[in-house]
Short mmCIF file of C-alpha atoms and ligand atoms in Angstrom, two decimals:
data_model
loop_
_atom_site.label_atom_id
_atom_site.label_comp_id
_atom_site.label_asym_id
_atom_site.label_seq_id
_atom_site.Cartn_x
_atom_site.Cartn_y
_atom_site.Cartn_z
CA UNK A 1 336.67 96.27 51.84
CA UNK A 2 337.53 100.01 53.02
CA UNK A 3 337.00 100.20 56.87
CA UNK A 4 336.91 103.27 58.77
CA UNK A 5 339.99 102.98 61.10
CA UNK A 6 340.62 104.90 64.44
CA UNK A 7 344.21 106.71 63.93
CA UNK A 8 343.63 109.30 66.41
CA UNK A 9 341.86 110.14 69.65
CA UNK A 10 341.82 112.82 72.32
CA UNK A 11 339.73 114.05 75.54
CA UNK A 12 339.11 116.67 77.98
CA UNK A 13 337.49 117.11 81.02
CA UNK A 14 337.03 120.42 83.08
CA UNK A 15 339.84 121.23 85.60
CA UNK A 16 336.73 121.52 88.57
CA UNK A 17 336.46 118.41 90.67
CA UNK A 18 333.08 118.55 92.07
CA UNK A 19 333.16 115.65 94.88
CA UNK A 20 330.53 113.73 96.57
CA UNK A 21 331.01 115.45 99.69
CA UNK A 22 330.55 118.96 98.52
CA UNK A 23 327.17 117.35 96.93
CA UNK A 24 326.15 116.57 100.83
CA UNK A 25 326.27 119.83 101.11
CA UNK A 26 323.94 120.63 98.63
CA UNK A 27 320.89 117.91 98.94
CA UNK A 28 320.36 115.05 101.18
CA UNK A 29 322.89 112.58 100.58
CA UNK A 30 326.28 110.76 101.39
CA UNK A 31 328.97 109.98 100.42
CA UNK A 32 328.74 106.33 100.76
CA UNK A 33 325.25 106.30 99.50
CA UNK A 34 326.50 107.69 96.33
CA UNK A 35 329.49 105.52 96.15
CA UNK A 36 327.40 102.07 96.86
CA UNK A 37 324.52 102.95 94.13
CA UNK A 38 326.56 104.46 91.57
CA UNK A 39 330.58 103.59 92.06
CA UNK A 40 330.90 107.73 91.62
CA UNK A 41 333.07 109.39 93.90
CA UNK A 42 333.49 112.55 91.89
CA UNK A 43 333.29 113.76 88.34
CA UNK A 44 334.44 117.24 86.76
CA UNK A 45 332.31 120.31 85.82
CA UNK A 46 333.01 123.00 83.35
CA UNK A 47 333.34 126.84 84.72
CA UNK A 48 331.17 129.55 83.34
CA UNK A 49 333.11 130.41 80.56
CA UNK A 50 333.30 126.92 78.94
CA UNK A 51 330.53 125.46 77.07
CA UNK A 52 330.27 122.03 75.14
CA UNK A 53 332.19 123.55 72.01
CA UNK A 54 335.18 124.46 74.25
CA UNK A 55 335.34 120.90 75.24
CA UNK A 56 335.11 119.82 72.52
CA UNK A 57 337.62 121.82 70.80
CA UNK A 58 340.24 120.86 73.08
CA UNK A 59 339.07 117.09 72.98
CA UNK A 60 338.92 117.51 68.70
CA UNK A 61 342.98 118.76 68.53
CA UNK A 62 344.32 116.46 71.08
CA UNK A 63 342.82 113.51 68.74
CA UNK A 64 344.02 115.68 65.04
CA UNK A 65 347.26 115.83 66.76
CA UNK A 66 347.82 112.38 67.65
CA UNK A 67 346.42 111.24 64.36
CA UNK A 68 348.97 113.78 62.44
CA UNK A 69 345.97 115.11 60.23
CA UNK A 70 345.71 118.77 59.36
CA UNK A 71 342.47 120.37 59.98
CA UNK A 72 342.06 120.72 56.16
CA UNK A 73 342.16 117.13 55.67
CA UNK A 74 338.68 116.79 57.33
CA UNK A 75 335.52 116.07 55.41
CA UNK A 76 333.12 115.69 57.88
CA UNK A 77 332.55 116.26 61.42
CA UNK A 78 329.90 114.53 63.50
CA UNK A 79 329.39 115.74 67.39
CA UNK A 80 327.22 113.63 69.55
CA UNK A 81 325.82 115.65 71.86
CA UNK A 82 322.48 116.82 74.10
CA UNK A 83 323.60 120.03 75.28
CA UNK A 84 325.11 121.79 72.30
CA UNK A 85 325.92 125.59 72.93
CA UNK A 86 323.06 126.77 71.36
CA UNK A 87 319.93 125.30 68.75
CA UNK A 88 322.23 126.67 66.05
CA UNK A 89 324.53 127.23 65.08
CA UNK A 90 325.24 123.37 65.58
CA UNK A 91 328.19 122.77 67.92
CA UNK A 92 329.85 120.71 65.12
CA UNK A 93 329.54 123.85 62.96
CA UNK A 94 331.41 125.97 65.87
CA UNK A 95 334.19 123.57 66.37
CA UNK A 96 334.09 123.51 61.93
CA UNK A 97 335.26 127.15 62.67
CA UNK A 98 337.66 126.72 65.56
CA UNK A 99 339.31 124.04 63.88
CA UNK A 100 339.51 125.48 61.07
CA UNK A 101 338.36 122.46 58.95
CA UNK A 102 337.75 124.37 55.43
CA UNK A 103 336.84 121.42 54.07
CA UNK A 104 334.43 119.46 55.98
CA UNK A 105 330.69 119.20 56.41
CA UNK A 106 329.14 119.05 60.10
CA UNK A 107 326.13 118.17 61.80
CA UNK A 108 324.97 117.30 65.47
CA UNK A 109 323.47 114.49 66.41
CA UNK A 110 321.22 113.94 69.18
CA UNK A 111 320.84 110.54 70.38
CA UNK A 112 321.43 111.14 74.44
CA UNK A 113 324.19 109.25 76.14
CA UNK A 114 324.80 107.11 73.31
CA UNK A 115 325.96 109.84 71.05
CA UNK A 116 329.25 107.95 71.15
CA UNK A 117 328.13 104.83 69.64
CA UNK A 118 325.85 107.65 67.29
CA UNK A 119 328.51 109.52 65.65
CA UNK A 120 330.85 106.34 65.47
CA UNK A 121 328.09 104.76 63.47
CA UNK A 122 327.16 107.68 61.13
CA UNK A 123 330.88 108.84 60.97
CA UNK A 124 332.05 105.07 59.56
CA UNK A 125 329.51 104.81 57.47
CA UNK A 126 330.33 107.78 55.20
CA UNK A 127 333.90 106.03 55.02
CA UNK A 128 332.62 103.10 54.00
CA UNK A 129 330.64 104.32 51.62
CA UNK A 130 333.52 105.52 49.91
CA UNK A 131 332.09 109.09 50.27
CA UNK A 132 334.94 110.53 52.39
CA UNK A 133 338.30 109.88 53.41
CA UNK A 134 338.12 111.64 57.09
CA UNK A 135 336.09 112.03 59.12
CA UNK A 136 336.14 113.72 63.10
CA UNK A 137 333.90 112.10 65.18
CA UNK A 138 333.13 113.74 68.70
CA UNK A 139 330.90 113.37 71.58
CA UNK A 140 330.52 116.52 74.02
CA UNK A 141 328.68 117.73 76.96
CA UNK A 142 328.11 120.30 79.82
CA UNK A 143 325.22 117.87 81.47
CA UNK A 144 326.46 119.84 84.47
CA UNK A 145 323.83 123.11 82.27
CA UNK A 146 320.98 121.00 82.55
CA UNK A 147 321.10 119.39 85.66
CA UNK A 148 318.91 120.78 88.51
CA UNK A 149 321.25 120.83 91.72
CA UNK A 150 318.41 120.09 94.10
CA UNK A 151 317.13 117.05 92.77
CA UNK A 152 319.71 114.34 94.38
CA UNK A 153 318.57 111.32 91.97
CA UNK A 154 320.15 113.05 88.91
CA UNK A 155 322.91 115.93 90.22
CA UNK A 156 325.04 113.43 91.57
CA UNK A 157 325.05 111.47 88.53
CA UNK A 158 325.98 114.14 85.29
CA UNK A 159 328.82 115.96 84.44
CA UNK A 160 331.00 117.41 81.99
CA UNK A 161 333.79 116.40 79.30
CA UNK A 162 334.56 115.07 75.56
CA UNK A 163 336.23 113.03 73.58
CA UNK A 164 337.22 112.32 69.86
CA UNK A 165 338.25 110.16 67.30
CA UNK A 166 339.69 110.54 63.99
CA UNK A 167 338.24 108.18 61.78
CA UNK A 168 340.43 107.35 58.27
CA UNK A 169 339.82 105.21 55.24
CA UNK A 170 342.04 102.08 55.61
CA UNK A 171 341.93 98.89 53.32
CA UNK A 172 343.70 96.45 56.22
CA UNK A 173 341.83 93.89 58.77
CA UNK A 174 341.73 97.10 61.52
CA UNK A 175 338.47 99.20 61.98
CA UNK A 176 335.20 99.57 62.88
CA UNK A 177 333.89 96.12 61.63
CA UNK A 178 330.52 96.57 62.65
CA UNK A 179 327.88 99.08 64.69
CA UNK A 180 324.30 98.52 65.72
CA UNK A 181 321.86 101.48 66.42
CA UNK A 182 318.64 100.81 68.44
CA UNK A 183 315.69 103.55 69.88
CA UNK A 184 312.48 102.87 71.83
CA UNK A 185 310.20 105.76 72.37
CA UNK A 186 308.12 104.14 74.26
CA UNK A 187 310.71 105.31 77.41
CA UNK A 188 311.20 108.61 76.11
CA UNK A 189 309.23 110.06 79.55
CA UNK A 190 311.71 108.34 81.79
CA UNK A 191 314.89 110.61 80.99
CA UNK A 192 313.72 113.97 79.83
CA UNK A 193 314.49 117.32 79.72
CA UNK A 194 311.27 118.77 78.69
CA UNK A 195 311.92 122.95 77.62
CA UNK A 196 314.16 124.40 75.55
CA UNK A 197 312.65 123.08 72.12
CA UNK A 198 309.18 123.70 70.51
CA UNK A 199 307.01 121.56 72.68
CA UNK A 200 307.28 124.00 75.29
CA UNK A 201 309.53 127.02 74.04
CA UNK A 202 311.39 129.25 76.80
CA UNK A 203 308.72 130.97 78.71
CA UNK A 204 308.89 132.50 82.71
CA UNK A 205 306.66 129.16 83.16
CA UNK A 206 308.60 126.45 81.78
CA UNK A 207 311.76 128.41 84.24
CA UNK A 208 309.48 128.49 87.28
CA UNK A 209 308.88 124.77 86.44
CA UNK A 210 312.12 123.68 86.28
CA UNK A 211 311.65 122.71 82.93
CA UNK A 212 314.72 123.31 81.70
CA UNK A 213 316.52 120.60 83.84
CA UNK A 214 316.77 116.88 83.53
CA UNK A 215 314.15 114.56 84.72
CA UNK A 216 314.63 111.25 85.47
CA UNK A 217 312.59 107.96 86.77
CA UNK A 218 316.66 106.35 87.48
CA UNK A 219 314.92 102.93 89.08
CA UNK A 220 312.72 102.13 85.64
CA UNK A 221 316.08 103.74 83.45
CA UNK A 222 318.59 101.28 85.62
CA UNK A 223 315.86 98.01 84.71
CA UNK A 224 315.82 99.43 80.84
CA UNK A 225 318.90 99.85 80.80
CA UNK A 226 320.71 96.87 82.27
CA UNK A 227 318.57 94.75 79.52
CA UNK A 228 319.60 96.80 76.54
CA UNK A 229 323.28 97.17 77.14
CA UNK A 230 323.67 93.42 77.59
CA UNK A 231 320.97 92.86 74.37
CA UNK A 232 323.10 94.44 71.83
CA UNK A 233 326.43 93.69 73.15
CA UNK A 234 325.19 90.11 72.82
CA UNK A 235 323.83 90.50 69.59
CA UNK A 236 327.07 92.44 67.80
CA UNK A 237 329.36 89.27 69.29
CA UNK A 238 327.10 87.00 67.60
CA UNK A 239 326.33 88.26 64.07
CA UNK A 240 330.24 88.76 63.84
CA UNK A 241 330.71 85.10 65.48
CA UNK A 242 333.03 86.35 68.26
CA UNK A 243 332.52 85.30 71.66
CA UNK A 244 333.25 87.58 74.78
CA UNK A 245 336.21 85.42 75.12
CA UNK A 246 337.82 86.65 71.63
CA UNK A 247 337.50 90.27 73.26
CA UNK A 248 340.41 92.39 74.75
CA UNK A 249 338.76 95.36 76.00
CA UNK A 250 334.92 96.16 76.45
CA UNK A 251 334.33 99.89 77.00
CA UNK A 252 330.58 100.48 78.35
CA UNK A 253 329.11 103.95 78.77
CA UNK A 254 329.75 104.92 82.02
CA UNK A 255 326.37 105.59 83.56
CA UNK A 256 326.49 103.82 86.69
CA UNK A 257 329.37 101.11 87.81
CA UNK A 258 326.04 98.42 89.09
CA UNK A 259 325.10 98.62 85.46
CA UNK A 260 328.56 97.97 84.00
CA UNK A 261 329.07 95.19 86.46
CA UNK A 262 325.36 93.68 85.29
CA UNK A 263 325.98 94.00 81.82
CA UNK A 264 329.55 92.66 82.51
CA UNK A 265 327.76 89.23 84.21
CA UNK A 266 325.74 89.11 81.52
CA UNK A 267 328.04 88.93 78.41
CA UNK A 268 330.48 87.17 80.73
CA UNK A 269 334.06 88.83 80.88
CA UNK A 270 335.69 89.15 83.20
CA UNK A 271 336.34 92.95 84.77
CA UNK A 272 340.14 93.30 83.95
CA UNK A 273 339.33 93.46 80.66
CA UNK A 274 336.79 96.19 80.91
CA UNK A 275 337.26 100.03 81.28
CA UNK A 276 335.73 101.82 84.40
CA UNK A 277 336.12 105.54 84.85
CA UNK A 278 333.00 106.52 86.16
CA UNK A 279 334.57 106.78 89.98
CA UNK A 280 336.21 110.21 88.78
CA UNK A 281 334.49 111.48 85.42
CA UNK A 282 330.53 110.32 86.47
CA UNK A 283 328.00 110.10 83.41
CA UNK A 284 329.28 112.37 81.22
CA UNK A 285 326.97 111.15 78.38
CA UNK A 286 327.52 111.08 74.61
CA UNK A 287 331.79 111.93 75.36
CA UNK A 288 331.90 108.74 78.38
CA UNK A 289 332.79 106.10 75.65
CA UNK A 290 335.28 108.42 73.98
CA UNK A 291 336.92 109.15 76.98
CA UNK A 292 337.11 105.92 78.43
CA UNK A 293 338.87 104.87 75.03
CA UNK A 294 341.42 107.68 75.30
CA UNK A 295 342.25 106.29 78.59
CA UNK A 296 342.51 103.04 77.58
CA UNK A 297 344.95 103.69 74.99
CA UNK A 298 346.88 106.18 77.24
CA UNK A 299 347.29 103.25 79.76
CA UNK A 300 347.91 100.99 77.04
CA UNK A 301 345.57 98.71 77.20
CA UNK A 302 344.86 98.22 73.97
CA UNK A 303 347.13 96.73 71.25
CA UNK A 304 347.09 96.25 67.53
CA UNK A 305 345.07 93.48 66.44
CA UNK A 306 343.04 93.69 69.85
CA UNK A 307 339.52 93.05 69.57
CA UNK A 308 337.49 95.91 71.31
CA UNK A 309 333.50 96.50 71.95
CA UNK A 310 332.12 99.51 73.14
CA UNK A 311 328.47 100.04 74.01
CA UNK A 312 326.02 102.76 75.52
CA UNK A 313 322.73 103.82 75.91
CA UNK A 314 320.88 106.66 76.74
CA UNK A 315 317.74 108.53 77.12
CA UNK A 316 315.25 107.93 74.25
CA UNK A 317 315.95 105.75 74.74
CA UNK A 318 318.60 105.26 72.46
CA UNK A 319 321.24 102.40 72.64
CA UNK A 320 323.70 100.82 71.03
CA UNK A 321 327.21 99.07 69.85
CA UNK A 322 330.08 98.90 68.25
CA UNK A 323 332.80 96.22 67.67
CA UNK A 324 336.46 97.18 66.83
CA UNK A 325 339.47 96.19 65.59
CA UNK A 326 342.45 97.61 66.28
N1 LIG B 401 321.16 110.10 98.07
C1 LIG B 401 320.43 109.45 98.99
N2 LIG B 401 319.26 108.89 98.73
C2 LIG B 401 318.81 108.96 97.47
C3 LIG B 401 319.52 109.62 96.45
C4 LIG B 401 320.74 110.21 96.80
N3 LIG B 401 321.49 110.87 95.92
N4 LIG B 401 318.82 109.53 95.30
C5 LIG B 401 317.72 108.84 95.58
N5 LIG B 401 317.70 108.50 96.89
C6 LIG B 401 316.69 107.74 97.63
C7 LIG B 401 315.33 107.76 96.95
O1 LIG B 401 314.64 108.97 97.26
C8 LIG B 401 314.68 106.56 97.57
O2 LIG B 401 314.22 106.89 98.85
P1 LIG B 401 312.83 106.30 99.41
O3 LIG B 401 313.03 104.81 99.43
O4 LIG B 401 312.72 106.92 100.73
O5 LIG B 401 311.81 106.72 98.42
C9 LIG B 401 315.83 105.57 97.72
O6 LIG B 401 317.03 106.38 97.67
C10 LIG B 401 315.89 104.52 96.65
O7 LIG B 401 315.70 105.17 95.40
P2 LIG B 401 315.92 104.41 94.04
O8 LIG B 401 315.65 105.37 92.92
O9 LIG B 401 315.16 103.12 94.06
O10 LIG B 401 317.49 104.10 94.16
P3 LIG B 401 318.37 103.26 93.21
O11 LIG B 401 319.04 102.17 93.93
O12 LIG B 401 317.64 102.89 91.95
O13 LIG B 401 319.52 104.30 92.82
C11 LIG B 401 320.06 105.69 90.98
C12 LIG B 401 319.17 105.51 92.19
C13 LIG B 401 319.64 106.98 90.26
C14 LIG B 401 321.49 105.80 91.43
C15 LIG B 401 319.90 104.47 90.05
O14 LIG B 401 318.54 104.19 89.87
C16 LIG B 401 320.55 104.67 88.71
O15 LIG B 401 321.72 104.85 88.59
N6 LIG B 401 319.75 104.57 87.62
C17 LIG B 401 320.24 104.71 86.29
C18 LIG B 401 320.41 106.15 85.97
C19 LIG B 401 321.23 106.36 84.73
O16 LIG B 401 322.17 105.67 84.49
N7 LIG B 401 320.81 107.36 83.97
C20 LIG B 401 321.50 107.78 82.81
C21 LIG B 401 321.21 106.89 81.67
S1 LIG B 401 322.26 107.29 80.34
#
């Protein structure tokens, strides 16, 4: 059977720290609070001149370059994201250009913070298919652009970066050997950013509003959430007949650490073998699996043969998993 394998991956975050003490001194809130509810203690932001392609970008050659594939060799490039440059062009279609990938189809997809788990999906599946050989799979954001710095539930969560993986047609026992992608509408109200799109289209209204910036009900999204990321990890282990025990690594999207830890309880493994960057990158959405997998490998912790499962979730809601080997 022809798996989609990982040969290459690569991330970037902005060079600006912003840190939990500057954020006291821009709403009403501490340090310590932040650190106790969240496990955040400070996560980068991209300057004025960068925007999600440039993250991207940077995030896209890193992972061509480690994989030792020529832009040319790409079919197809898939960027998770919520906050693409622009409606369209897509951001995939931008990086398409920077790249210089002559050869490859691209598309955005929009599924929140799991945009990871997404573009993994959809990017493995046109490998498995047969239908291409390569394919770039990214996940990118500026949350930092939609974030409204005087609302203290959400500013001190969002922030910036992305990540990538080069995804290749491989006939061995490594790959993806399985995703899962769920979505509940029913929560779509409870982590929102309401403007922007044709509901309510830019007006001096909707920007009076605050509109344009992320809302969020992050009591109701931390119960929702908590459930789903322990539901499908669960379910993944099972319909592949691997128990948390088989597993060397789990890498969950790092929203909050109090939901990593519950999730963690929940499936049962212990914390060495799980990834936690969220103290110094915060939510950084669809790229916060991707990133926490470059750091992984770049600390070694993962080996060939290892048995990996990533998971994430996101507004939507949208959630989801996959299960790896490497
Ligand atoms: N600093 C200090 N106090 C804060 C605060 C902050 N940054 N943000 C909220 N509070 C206050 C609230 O106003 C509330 O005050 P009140 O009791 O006087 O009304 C109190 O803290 C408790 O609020 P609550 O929302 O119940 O806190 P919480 O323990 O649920 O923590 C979050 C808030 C946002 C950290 C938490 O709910 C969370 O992380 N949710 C998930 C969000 C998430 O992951 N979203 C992305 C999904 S991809």
């Amino acid at each position: 059977m022809t798996r989609a394998r990982i040969i290459g991956v690569g991330a970037y975050a902005p060079k600006r720290i912003l840190t939990n003490e500057e954020l006291e001194r821009m709403v009403e809130t501490s340090d310590e609070w932040i650190v106790q509810r969240t496990g955040i203690r400070e996560r980068r932001i991209a300057d004025e001149s960068e925007a999600t392609s440039d993250l991207a970008l940077k995030a896209a050659q890193q992972a061509l370059e480690r994989a030792g594939v020529e832009p040319g060799e790409i079919d197809l490039i898939v960027v998770g994201t919520t906050t693409g440059d622009m409606a369209f062009p897509t951001t995939a279609n931008i990086v398409q250009h920077q790249l210089g990938c002559r050869n490859a189809g691209s598309m955005d997809l929009y599924a929140a913070c799991s945009g990871s788990i997404y573009s993994l999906s959809v990017g493995s599946q046109y490998i498995e298919s047969g239908k291409y050989r390569t394919v770039l799979c990214i996940g990118a954001e500026c949350l930092s652009r939609i974030v409204d710095y005087t609302d203290r539930g959400t500013c001190i969560l969002l922030a910036d970066a992305a990540g990538a993986a080069v995804l290749r047609a491989s006939d061995g026992e490594a790959g993806i050997l399985d995703t899962d992608l769920y979505s509940d509408g029913r929560y779509g109200e409870l982590l929102i950013q309401p403007a922007g799109g044709s509901r309510y289209p830019a007006t001096h209204e909707t920007v009076d509003k605050r509109m344009h910036f992320c809302r969020m009900k992050g009591n109701e999204v931390f119960k929702v959430a908590v459930r789903m990321f322990g539901d499908c990890a669960e379910r993944i282990l099972s319909r592949n007949g691997i128990t948390a025990d088989d597993l060397a690594l789990f890498i969950p999207h790092q929203a909050n650490l109090r939901i990593i830890e519950a999730a963690v309880k929940r499936l049962k493994v212990s914390m060495d073998r799980v990834i936690v960057n969220v103290d110094r990158y915060g939510n950084t959405g669809a790229a916060s699996v991707y990133v926490a997998l470059e750091e992984a490998l770049a600390l070694g912790r993962i080996k060939p043969g290892d048995l990996v499962l990533m998971a994430a979730f996101g507004g939507g809601f949208t959630w989801g998993a996959a299960l790896l080997r490497w």
